[in-house]
mmCIF file of C-alpha atoms and ligand atoms in Angstrom:
data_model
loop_
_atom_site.group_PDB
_atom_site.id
_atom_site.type_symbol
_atom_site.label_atom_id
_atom_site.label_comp_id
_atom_site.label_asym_id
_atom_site.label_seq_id
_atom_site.Cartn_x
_atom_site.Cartn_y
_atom_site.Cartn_z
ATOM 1 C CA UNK U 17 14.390 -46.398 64.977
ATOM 2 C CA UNK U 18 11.930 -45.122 62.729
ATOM 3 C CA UNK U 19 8.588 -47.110 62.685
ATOM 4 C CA UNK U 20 7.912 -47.177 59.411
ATOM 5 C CA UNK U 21 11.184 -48.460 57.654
ATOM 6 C CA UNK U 22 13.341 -49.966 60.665
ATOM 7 C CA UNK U 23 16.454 -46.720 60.509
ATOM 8 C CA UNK U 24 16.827 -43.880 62.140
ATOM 9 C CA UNK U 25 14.607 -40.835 61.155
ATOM 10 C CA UNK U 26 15.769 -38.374 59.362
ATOM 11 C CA UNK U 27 15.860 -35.162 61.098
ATOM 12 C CA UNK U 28 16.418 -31.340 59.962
ATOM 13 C CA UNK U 29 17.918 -29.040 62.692
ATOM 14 C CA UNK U 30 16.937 -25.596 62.376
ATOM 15 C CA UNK U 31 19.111 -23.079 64.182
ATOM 16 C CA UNK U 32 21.932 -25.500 64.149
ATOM 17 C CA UNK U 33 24.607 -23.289 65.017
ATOM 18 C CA UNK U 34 22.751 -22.126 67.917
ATOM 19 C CA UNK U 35 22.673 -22.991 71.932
ATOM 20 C CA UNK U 36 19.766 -25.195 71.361
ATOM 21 C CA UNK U 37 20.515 -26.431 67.956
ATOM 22 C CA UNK U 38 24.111 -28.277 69.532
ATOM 23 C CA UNK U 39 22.158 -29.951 72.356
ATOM 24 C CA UNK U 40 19.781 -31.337 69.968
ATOM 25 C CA UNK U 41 22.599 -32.580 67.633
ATOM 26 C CA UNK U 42 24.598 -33.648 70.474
ATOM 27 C CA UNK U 43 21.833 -36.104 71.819
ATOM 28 C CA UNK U 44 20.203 -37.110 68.113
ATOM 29 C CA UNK U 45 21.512 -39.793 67.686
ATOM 30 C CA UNK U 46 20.725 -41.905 70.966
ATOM 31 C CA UNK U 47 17.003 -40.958 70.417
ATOM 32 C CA UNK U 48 16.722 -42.700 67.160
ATOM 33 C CA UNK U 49 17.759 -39.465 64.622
ATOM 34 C CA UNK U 50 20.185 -38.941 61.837
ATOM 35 C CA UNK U 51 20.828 -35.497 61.697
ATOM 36 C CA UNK U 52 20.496 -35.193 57.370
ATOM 37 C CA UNK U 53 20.502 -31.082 57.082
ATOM 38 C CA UNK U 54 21.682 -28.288 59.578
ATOM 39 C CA UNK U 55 20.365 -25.384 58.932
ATOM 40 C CA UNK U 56 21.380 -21.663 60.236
ATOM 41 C CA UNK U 57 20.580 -18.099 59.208
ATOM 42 C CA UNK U 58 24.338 -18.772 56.607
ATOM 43 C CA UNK U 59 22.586 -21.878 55.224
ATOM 44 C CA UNK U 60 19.969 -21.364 52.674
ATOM 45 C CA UNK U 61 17.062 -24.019 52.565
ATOM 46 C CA UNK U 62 17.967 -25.509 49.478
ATOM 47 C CA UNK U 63 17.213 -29.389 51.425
ATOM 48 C CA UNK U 64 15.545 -31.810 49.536
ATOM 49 C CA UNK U 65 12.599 -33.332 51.077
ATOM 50 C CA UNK U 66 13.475 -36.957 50.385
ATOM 51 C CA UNK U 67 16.612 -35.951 52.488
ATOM 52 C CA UNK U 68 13.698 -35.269 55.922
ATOM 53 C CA UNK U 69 11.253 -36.857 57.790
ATOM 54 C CA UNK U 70 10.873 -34.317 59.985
ATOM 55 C CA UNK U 71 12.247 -30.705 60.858
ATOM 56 C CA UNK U 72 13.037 -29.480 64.572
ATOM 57 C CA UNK U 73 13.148 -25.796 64.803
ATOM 58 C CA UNK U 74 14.991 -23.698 67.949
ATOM 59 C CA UNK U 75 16.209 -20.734 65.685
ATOM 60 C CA UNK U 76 14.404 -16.986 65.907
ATOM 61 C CA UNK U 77 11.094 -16.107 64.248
ATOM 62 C CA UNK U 78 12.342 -15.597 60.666
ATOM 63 C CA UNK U 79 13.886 -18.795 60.771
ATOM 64 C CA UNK U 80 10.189 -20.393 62.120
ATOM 65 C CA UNK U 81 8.850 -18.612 59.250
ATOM 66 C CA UNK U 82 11.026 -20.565 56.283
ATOM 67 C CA UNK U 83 10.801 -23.442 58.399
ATOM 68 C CA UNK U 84 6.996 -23.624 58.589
ATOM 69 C CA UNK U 85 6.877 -22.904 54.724
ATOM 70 C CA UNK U 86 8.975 -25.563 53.938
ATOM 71 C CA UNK U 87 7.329 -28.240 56.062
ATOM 72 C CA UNK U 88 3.877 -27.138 54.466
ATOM 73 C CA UNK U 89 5.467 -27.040 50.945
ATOM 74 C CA UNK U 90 6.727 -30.946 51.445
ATOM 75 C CA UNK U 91 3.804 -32.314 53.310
ATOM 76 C CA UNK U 92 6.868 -32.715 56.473
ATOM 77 C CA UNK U 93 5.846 -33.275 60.703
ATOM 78 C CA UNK U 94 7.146 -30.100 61.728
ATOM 79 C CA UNK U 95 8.535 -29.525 65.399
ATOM 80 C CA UNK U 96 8.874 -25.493 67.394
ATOM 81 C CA UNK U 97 10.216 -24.410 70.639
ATOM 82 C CA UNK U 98 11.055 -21.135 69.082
ATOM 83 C CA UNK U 99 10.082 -18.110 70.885
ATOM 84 C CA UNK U 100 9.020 -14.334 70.376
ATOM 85 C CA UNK U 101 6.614 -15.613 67.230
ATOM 86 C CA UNK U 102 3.685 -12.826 66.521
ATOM 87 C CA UNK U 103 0.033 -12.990 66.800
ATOM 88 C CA UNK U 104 0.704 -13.484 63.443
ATOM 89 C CA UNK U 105 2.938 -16.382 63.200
ATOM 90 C CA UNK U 106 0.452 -18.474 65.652
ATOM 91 C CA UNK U 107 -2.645 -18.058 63.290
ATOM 92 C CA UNK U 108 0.095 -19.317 60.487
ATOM 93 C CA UNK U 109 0.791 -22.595 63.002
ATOM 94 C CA UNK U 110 -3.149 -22.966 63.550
ATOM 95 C CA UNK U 111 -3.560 -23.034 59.328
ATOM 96 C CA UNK U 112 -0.470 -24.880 58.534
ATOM 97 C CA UNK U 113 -1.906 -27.930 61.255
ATOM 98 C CA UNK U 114 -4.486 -28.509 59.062
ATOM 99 C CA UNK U 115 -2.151 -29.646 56.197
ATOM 100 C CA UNK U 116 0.586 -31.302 58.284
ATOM 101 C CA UNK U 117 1.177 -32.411 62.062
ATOM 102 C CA UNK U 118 3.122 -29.475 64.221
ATOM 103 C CA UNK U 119 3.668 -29.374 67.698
ATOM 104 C CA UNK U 120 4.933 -26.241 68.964
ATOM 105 C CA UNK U 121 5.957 -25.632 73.009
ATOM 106 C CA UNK U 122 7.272 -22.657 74.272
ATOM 107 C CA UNK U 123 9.140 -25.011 76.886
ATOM 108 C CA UNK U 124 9.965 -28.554 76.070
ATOM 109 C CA UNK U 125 10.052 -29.778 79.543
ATOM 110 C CA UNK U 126 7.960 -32.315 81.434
ATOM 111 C CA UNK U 127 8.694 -30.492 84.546
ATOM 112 C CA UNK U 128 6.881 -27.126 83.007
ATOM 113 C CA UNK U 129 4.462 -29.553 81.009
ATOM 114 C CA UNK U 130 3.169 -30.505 84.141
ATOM 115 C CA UNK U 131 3.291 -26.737 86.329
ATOM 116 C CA UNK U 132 1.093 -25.831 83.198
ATOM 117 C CA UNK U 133 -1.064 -28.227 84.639
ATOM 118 C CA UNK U 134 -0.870 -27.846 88.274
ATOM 119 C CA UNK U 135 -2.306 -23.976 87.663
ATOM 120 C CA UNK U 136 -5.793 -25.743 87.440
ATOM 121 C CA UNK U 137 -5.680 -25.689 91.151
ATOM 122 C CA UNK U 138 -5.146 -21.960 91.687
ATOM 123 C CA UNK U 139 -9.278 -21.865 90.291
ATOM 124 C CA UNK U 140 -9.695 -22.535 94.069
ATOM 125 C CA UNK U 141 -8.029 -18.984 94.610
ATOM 126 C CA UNK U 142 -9.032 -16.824 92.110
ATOM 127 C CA UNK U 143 -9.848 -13.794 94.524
ATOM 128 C CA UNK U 144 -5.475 -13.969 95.414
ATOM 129 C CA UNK U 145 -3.367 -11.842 93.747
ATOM 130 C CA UNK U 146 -0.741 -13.492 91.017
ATOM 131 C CA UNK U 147 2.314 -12.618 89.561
ATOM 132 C CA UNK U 148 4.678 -14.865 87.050
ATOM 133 C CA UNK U 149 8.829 -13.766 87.124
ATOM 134 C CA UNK U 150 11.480 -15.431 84.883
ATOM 135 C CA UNK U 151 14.915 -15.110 85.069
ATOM 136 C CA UNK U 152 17.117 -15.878 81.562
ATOM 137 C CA UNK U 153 20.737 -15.577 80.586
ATOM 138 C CA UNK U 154 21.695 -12.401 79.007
ATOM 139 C CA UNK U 155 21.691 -13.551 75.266
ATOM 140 C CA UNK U 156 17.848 -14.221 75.316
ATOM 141 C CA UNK U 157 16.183 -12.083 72.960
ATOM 142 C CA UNK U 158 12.631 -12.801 73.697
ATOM 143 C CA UNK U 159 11.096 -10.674 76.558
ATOM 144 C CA UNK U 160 8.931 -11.921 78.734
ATOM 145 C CA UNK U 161 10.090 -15.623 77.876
ATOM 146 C CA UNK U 162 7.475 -17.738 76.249
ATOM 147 C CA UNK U 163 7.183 -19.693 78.756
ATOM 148 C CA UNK U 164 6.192 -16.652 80.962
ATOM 149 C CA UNK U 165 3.978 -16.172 78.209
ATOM 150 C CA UNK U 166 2.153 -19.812 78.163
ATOM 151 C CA UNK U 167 1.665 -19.662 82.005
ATOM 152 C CA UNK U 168 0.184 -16.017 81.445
ATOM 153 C CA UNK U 169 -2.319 -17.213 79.379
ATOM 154 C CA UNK U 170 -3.010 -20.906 81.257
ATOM 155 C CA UNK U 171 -3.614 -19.114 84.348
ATOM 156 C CA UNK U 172 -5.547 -16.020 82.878
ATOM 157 C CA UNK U 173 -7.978 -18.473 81.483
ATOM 158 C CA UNK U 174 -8.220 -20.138 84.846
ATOM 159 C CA UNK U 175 -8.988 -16.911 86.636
ATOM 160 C CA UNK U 176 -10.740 -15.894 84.089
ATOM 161 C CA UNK U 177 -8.921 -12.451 84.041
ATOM 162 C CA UNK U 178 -5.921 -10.507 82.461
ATOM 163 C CA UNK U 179 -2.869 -10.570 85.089
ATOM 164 C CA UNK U 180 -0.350 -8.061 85.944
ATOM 165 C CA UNK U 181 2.734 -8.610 83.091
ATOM 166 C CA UNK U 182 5.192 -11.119 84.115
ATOM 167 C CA UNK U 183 8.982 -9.676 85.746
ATOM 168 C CA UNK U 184 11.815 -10.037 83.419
ATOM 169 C CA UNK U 185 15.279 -10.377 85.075
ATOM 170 C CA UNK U 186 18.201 -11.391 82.480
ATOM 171 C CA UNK U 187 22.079 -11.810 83.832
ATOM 172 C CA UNK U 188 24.713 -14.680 83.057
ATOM 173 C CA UNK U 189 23.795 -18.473 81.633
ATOM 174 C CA UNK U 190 20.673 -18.847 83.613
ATOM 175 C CA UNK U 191 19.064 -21.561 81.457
ATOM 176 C CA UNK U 192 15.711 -20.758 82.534
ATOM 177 C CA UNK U 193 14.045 -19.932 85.903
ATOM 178 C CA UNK U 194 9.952 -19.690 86.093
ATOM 179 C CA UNK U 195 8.287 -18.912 89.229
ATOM 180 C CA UNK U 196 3.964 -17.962 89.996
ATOM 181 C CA UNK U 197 3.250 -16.540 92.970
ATOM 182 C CA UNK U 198 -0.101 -16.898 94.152
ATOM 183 C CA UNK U 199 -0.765 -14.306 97.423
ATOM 184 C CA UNK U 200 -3.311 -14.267 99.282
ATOM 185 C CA UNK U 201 -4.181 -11.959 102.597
ATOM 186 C CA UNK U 202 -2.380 -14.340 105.242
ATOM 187 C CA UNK U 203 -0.534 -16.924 102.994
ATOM 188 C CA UNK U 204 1.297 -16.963 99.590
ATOM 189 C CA UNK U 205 1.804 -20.387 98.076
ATOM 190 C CA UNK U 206 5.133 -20.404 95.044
ATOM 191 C CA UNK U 207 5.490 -22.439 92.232
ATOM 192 C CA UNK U 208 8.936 -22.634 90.487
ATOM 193 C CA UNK U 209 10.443 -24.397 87.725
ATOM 194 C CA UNK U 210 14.180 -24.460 87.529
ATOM 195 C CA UNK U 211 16.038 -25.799 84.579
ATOM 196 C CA UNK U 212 19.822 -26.910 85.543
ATOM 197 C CA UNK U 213 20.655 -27.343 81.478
ATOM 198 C CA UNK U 214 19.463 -26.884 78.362
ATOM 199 C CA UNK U 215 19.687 -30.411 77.715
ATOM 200 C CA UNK U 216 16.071 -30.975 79.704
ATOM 201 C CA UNK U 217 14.674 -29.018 76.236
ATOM 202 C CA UNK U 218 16.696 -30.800 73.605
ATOM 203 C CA UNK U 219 15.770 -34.363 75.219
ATOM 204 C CA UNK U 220 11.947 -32.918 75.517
ATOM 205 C CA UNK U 221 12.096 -31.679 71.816
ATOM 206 C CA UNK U 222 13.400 -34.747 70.600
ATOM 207 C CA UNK U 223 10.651 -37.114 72.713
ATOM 208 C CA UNK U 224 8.125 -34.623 71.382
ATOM 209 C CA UNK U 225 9.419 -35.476 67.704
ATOM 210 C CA UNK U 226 9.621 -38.979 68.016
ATOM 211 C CA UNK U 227 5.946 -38.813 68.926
ATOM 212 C CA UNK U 228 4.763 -36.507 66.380
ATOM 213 C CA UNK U 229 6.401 -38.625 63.677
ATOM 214 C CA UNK U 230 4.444 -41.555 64.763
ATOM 215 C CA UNK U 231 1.403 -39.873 65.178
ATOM 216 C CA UNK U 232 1.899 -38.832 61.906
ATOM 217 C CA UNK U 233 -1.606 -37.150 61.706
ATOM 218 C CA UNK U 234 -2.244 -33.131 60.745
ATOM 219 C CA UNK U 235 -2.969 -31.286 63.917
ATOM 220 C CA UNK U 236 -1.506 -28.382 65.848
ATOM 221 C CA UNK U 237 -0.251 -30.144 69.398
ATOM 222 C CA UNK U 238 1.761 -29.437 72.154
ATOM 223 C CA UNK U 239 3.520 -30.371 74.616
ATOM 224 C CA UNK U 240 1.231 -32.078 77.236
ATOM 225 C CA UNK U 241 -0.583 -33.875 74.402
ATOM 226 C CA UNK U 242 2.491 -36.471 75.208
ATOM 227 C CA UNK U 243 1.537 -36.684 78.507
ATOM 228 C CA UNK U 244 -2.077 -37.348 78.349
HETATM 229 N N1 LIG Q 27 10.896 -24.315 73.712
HETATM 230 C C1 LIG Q 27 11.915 -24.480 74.546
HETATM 231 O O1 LIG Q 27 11.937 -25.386 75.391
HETATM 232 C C2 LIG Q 27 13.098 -23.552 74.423
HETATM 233 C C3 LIG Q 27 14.201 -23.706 75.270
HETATM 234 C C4 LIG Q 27 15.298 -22.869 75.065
HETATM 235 C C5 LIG Q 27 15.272 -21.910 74.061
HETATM 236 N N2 LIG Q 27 14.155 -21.779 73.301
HETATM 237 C C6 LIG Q 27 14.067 -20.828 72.177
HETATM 238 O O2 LIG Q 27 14.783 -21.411 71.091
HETATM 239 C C7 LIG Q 27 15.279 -20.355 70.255
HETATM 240 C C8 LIG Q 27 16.777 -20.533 70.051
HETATM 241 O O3 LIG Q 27 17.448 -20.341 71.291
HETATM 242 P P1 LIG Q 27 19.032 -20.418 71.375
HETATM 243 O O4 LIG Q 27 19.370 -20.056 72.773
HETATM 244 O O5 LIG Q 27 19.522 -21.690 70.788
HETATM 245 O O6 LIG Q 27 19.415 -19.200 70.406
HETATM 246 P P2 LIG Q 27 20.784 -18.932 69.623
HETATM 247 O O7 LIG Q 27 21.920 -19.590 70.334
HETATM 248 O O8 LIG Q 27 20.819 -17.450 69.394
HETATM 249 O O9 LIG Q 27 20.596 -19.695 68.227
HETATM 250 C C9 LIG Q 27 19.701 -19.242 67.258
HETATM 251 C C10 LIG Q 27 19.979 -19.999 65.984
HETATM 252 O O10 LIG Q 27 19.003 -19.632 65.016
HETATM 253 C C11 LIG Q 27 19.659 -19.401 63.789
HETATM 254 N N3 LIG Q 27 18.889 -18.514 62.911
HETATM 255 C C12 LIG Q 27 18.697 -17.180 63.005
HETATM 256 N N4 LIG Q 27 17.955 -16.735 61.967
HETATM 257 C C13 LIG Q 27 17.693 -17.822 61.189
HETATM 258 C C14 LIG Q 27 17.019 -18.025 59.968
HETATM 259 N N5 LIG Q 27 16.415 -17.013 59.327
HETATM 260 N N6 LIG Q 27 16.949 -19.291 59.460
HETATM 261 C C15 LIG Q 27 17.538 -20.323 60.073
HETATM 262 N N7 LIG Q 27 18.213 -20.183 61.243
HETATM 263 C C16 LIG Q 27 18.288 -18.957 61.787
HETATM 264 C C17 LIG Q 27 20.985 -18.798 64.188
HETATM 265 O O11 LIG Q 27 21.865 -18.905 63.091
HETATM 266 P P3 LIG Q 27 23.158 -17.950 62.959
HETATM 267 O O12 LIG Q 27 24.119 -18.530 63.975
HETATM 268 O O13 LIG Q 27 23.577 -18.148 61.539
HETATM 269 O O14 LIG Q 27 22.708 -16.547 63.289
HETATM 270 C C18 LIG Q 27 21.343 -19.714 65.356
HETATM 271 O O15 LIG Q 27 21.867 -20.949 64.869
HETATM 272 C C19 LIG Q 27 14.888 -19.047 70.957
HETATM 273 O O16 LIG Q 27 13.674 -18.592 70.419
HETATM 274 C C20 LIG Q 27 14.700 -19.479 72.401
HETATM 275 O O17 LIG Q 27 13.854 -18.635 73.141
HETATM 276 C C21 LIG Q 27 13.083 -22.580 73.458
#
């Protein structure tokens, strides 16, 4: 129920149609949303803003980009797991935050919220060799995955070096599959994340929104802000 007036918040869907999109209709409405506009590549943006209170986006990077433009335009909390966005795109997110609250994730789960985390440790190994692999169905568009991505760029900070570019393997409805491999001369320690549905995201996505509507503050945040 939404804070503020006692009902359920009003929630946009962006990439409605899609994989994502269903899950995050599907499971609206136990988390405290009324799904108020669907919106897909066929459906123009012609929403009214007294219609929102908040947008969720899992479409592709054009659809991010009317998205973002549209939350800016009506002062709206605006929530991304959409992937493949350009350098581009992120210094958008990073000037839009000042005007409005986002919080973007690459991955919506708690289970890669906290592996994020857990690469902290490998600072105690920074002389090892590292690799990251993912393994995706074969309708994913993005390559590497941006979740490949976000542990590429964790764990290059923590080393404090550029790492070899993650493996790519893409083949049937794998949801999502994320493994580091830290090796060392005599011992190689693995970390994998393995997501059995994409219903782990949707739930994540919508937790993540429920939080960033109460929050209600401008500010570009992700996921493990919730878990802080
Ligand atoms: N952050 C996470 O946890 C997470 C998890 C899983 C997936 N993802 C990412 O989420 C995104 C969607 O994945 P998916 O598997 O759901 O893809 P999908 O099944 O291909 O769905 C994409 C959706 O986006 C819509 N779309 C395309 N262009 C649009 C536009 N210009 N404006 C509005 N909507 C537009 C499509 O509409 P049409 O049907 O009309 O073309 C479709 O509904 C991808 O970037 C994926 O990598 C993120």
């Amino acid at each position: 129920m939404s804070k503020k007036s006692g009902k359920n918040i009003k929630l946009a869907v962006v990439g409605a149609s899609g994989r994502m999109g269903s899950e995050i209709m599907a499971l609206a409405g136990d988390a405290g949303f009324e799904v108020t506009a669907k919106l897909d590549k066929a459906k123009s943006w012609g929403v009214k803003a007294r219609e929102v209170d908040i947008v969720v986006d899992f479409s592709l990077p054009a659809g991010f980009d009317q998205a973002l433009n549209w939350c800016v335009e009506n002062r709206k909390p605006f929530v991304s797991g959409t992937t493949g966005l350009s350098d581009k795109q992120r210094k958008q997110l990073k000037q839009a935050a000042k005007h409005i609250p986002i919080l973007y994730s690459a991955n919506m789960s708690v289970g890669i919220a906290v592996l994020s985390a857990m690469l902290e440790q490998f600072r105690a190994l920074e002389d090892w060799d590292f690799h990251i692999d993912e393994v995706h169905h074969n309708q994913k568009k993005d390559r590497p995955s941006g979740t490949a991505l976000l542990l590429d760029e964790k764990l290059g900070a923590v080393l404090d070096r550029k790492l070899p570019a993650p493996n790519s393997i893409r083949g049937g409805g794998v949801p999502g599959i994320h493994q580091v491999w830290a090796m060392g001369p005599e011992e190689v320690v693995v970390l994998q994340h393995t997501a059995f549905n994409r219903k782990v995201f949707a739930r994540g996505a919508l937790k993540a929104a429920r939080w960033l509507f109460d929050k209600a503050k401008p500010g570009l945040y992700d996921l493990s802000d919730l878990y802080k």
